[in-house]
Short mmCIF file of C-alpha atoms in Angstrom, two decimals:
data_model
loop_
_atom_site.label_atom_id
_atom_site.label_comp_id
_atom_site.label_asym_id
_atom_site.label_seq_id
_atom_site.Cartn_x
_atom_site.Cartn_y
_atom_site.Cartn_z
CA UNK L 1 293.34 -50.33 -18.78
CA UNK L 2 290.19 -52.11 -17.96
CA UNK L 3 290.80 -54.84 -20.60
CA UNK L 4 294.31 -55.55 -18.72
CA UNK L 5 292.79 -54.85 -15.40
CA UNK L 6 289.71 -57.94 -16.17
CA UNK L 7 292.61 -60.17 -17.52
CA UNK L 8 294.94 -59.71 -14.10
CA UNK L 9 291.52 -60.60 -11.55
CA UNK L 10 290.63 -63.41 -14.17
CA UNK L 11 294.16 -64.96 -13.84
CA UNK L 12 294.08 -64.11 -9.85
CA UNK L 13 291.19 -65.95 -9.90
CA UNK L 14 292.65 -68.77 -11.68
CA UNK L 15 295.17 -69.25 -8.79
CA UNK L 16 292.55 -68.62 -6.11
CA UNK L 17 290.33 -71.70 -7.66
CA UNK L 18 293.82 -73.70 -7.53
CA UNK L 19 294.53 -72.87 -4.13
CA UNK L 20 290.79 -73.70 -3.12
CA UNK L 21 291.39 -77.36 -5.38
CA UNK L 22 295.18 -77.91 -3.23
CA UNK L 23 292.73 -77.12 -0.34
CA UNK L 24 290.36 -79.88 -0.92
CA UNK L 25 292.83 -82.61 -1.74
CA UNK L 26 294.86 -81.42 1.48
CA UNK L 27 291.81 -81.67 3.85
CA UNK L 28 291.50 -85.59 2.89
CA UNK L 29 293.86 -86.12 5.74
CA UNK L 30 293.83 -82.36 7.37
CA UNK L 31 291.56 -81.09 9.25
CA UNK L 32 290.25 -77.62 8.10
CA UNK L 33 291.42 -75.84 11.31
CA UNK L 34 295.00 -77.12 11.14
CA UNK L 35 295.11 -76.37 7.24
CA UNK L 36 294.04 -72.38 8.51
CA UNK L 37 296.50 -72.85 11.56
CA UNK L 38 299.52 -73.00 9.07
CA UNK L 39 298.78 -71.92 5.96
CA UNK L 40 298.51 -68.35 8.38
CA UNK L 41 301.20 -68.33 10.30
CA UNK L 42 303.38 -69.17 6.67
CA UNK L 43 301.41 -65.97 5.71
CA UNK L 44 302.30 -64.15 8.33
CA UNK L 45 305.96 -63.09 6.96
CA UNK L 46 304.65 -62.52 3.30
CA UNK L 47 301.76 -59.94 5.11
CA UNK L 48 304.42 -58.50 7.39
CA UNK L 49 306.70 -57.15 4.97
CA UNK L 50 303.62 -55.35 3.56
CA UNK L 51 302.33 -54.08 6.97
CA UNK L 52 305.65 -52.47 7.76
CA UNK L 53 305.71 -50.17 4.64
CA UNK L 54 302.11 -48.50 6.34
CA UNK L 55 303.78 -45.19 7.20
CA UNK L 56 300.71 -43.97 8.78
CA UNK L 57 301.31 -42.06 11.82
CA UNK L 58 299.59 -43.83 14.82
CA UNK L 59 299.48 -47.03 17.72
CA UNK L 60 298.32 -50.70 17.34
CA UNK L 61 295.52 -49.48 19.57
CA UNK L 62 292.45 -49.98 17.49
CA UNK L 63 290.02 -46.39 17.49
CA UNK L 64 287.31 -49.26 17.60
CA UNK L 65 288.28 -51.59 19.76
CA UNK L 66 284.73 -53.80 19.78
CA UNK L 67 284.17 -53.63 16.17
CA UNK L 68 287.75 -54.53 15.53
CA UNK L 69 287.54 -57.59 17.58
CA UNK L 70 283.85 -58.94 15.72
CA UNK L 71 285.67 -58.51 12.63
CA UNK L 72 288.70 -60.26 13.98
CA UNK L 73 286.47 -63.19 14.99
CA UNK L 74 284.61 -62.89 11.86
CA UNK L 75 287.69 -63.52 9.36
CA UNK L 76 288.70 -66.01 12.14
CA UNK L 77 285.90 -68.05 11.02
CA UNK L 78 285.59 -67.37 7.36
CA UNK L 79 288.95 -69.97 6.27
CA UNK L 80 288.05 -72.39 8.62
CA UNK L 81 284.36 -72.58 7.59
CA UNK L 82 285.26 -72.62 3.93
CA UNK L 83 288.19 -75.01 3.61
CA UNK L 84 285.37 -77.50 5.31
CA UNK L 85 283.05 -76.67 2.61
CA UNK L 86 285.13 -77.39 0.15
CA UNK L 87 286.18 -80.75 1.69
CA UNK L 88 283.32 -82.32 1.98
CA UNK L 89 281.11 -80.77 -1.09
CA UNK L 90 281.54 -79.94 -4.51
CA UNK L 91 283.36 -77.77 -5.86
CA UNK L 92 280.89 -75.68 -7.59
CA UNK L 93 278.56 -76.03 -5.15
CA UNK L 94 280.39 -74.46 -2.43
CA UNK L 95 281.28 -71.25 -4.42
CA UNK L 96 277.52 -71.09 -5.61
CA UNK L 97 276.89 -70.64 -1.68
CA UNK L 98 279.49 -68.45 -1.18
CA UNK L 99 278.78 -66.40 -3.95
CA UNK L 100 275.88 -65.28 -1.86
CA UNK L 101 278.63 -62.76 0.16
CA UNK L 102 276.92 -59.35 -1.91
CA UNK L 103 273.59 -60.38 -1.13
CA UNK L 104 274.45 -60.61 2.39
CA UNK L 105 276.52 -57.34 2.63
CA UNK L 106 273.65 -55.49 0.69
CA UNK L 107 271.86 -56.72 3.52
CA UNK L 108 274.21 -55.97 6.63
CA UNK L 109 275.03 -52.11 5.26
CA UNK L 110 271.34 -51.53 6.18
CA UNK L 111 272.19 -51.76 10.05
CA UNK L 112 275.72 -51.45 9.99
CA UNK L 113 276.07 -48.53 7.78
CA UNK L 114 272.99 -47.40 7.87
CA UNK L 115 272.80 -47.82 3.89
CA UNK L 116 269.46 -47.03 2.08
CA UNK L 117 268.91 -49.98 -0.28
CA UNK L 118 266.10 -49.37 -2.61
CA UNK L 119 263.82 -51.81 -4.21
CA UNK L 120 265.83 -52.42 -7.41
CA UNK L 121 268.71 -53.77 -5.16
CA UNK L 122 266.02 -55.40 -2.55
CA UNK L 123 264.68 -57.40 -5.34
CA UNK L 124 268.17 -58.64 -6.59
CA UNK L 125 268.61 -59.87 -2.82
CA UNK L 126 265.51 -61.75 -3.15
CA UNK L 127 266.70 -63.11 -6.88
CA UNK L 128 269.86 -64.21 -5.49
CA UNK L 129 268.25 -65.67 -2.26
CA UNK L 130 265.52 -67.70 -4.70
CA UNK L 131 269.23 -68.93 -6.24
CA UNK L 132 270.71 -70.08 -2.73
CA UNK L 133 267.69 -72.23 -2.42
CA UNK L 134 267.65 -73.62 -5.69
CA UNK L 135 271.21 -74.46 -5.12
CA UNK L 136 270.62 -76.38 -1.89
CA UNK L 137 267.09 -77.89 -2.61
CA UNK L 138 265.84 -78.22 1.15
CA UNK L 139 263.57 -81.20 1.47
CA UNK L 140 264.67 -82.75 -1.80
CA UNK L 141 268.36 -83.50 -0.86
CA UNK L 142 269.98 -83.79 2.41
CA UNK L 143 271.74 -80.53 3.88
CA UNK L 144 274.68 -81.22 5.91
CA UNK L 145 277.34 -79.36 7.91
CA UNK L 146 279.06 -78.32 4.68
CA UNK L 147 276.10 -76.74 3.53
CA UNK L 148 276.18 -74.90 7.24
CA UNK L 149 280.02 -74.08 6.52
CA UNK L 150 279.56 -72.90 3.18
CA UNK L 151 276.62 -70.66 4.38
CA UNK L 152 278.60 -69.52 8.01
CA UNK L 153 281.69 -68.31 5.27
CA UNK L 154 279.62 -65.96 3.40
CA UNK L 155 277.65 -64.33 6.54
CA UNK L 156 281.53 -64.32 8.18
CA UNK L 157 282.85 -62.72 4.47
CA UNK L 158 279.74 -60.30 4.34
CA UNK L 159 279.96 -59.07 7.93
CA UNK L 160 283.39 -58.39 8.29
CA UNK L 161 283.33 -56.68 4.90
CA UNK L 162 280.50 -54.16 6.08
CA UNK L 163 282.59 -53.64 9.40
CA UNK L 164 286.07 -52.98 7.47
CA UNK L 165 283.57 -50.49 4.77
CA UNK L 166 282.44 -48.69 8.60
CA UNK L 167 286.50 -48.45 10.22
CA UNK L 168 288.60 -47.86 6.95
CA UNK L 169 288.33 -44.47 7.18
CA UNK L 170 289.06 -44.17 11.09
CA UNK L 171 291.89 -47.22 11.58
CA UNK L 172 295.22 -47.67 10.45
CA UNK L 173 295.44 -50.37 7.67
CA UNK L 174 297.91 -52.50 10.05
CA UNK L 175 295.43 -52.45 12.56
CA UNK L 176 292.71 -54.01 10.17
CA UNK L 177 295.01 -56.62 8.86
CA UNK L 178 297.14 -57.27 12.12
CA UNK L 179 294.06 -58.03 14.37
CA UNK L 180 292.73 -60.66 12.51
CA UNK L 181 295.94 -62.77 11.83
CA UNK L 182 296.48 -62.71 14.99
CA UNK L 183 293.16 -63.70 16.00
CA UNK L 184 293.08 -66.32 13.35
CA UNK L 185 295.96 -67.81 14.60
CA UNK L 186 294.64 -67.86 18.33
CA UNK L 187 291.04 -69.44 17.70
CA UNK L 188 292.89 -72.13 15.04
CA UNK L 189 295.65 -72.69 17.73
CA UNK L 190 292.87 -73.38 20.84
CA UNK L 191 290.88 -76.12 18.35
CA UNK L 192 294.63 -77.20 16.78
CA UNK L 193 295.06 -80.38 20.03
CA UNK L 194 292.31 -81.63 19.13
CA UNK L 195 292.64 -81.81 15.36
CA UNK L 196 296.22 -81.81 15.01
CA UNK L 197 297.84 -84.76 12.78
CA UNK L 198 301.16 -84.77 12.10
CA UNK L 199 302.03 -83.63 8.53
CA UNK L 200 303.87 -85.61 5.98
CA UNK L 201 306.11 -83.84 2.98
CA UNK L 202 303.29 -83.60 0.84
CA UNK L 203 300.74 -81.91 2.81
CA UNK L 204 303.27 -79.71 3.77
CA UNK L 205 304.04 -78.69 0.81
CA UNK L 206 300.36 -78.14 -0.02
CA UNK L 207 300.34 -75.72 2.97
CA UNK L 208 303.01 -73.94 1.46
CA UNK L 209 301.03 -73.47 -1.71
CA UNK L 210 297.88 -72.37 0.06
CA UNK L 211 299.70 -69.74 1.48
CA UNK L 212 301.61 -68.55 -1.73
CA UNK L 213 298.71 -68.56 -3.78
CA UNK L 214 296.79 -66.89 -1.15
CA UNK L 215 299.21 -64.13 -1.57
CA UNK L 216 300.01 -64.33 -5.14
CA UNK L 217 296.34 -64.27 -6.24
CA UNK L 218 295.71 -61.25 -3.81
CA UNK L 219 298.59 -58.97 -5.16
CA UNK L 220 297.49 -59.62 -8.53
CA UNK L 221 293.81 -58.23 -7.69
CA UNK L 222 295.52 -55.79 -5.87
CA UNK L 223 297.39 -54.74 -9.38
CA UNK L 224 293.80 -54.98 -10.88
CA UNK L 225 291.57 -52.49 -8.98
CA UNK L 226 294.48 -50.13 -8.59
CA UNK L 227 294.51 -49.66 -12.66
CA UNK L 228 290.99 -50.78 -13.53
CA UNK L 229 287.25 -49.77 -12.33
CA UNK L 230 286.35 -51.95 -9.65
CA UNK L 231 283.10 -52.30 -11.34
CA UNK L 232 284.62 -54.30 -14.14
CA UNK L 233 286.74 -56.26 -11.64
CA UNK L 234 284.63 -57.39 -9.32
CA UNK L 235 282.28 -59.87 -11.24
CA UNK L 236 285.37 -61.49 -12.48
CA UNK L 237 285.00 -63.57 -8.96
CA UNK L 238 282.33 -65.16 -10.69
CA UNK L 239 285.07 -66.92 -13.19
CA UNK L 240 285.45 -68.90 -10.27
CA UNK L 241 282.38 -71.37 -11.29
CA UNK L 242 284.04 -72.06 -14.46
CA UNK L 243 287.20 -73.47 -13.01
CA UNK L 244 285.68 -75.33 -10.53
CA UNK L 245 283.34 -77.09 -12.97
CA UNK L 246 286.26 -77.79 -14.79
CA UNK L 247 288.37 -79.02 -11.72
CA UNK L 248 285.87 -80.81 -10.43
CA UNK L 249 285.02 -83.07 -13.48
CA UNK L 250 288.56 -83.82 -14.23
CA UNK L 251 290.35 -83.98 -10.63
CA UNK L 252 286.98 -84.91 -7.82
CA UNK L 253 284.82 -86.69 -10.89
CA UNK L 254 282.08 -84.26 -10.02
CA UNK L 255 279.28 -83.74 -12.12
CA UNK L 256 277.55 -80.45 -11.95
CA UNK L 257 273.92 -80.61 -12.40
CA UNK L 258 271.41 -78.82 -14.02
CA UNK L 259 269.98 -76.89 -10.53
CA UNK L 260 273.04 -75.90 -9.25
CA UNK L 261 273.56 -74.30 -12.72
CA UNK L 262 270.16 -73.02 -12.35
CA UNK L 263 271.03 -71.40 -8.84
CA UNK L 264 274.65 -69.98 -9.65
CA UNK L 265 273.30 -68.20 -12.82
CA UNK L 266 270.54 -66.64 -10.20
CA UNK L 267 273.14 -65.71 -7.85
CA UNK L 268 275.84 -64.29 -10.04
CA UNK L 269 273.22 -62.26 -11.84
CA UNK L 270 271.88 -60.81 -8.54
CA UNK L 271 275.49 -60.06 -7.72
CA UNK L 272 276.30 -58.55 -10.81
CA UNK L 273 273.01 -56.40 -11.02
CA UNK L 274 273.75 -55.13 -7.54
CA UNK L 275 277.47 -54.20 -8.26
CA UNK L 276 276.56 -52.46 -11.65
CA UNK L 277 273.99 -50.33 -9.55
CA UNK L 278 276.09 -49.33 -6.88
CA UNK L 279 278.76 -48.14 -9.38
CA UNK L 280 276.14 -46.13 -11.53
CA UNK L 281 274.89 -44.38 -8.16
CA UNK L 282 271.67 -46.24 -7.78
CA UNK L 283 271.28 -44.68 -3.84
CA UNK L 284 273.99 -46.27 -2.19
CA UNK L 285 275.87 -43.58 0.17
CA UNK L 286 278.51 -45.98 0.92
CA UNK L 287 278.55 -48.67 -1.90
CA UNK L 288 279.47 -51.56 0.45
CA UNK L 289 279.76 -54.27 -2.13
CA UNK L 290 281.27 -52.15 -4.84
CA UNK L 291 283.84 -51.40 -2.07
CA UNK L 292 284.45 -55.17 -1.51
CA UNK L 293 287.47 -56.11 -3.47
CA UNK L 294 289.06 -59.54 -3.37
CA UNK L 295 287.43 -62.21 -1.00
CA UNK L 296 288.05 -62.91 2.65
CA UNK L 297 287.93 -67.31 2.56
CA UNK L 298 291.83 -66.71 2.28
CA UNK L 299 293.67 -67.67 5.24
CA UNK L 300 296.48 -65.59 6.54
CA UNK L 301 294.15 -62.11 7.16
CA UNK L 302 294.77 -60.72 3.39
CA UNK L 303 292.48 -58.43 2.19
CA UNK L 304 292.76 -56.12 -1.37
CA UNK L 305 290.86 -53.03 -0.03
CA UNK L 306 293.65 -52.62 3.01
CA UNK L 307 296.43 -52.81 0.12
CA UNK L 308 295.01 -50.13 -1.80
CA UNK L 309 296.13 -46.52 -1.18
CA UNK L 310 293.09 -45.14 -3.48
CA UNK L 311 290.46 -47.10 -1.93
CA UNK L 312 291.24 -44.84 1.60
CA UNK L 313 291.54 -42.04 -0.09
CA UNK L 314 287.91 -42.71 -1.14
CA UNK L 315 287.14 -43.39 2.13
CA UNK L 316 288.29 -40.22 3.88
CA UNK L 317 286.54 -37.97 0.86
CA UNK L 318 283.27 -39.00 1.45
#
């Protein structure tokens, strides 16, 4: 099952890297916040129909009202931040940056969870760190505000992925998926006058893509870690680098160089290493980034661990 599990993430994948390539060519003429504005609330029916089949007894009240609301804000941020990265840089370069979301959760579980992270995972942080700065090359190229955005998502992705690790147990799951829609769709709305353009047929059909894709990519992962070990799924995300490289060249005429490479192969590995020692038990009491399934740069709120019924039955066991 893990075979067929690795095949269903690597083609959800596939259809994530589209949706991030429809992104880029959209954002030409869109600004990023608009692009999250819709592409959520066209989400919004898709996630309903899976919110209403929670059957867990309860309110809409969160349990945690303040942590809640940072994570809200968090995955607020996280579309916005990367749809802008991946307007205004490469392709391959933006996901090497944002590939640095396990390095940062490692990271964040220390406070947050109070996670003991030893010194094999400490010195995969500082691997994959050595990676992020290979990638961006401060002082030898010029670092802009997609750099920043690129950067912002993966804090934003990290952080709200150690907060939903610390509430899963304790909140409904249409709590942790309703709050941030609805958040996303407030902060995009308050910056929407003054970035709004009105939208011709094709970039509303793009919009419509983002948002089925979006979806479409997520069930798929969800099929995956419900039938596979999530420690086989998980690096799939790194697939990711492939497509883009191959996107890029052929659609954006982007030519990958040799340090980016570099940096992405330090990154990945890091993120790898760390995933394959939370899953063999190397100290982690609450294997944060093992736990992180899918990725949170999708507009619209969707997140794999809230879809699957195992992962909180985990939760409440331990």
């Amino acid at each position: 099952m893990n075979i067929k599990a690795a095949i269903l993430a690597l083609i959800a994948y596939a259809i994530f890297s589209t949706h991030d390539v429809v992104v880029k060519f959209v954002s030409a003429e869109v600004s990023a916040f608009q692009i999250v504005f819709f592409s959520s609330l066209l989400s919004f029916p898709l996630l309903t129909m899976l919110m209403v089949r929670d059957a867990t007894p309860g309110t809409l009240r969160p349990k945690h009202p303040i942590w809640t609301a940072l994570r809200s804000l968090s995955m607020s941020v996280v579309p916005a931040s990367a749809f802008y990265a991946f307007s205004v840089l490469p392709l391959a370069q933006t996901y090497a940056l944002l590939f640095a979301t396990p390095l940062l959760i490692t990271i964040l579980s220390i406070p947050v969870l109070g996670e003991r992270v030893g010194l094999p995972r400490l010195g995969a942080v500082l691997v994959g760190f050595a990676g992020v700065m290979v990638v961006l090359r401060p002082g030898e190229t010029q670092l802009g505000l997609g750099h920043a955005a690129a950067l912002l998502a993966a804090l934003g992705s990290a952080f709200q992925s150690v907060i939903l690790r610390k509430l899963s147990s304790v909140e409904r799951r249409v709590v942790l998926m309703l709050f941030p829609m609805l958040t996303t769709v407030v902060v995009m709305g308050l910056a929407l006058p003054f970035v709004y353009v009105p939208l011709t047929a094709p970039e509303l059909s793009g919009l419509t893509i983002i948002a089925v894709f979006g979806f479409c990519a997520t069930l798929l992962l969800v099929n995956a870690y419900s039938i596979g070990e999530a420690a086989i799924v998980a690096p799939m995300q790194y697939s990711q680098i492939i497509w883009a490289t191959i996107f890029g060249l052929i659609l954006f005429d982007e030519k990958i160089d040799l340090l980016t490479l570099v940096g992405a192969g330090l990154i990945i590995a890091s993120g790898v290493f760390i995933v394959l020692r939370e899953a063999r038990g190397g100290q982690s009491n609450n294997t944060p980034v093992l736990r992180t399934r899918g990725r949170a740069v999708t507009s619209g709120g969707l997140n794999v661990s809230l879809f699957l019924k195992r992962n909180a039955a985990e939760d409440h066991t331990e």
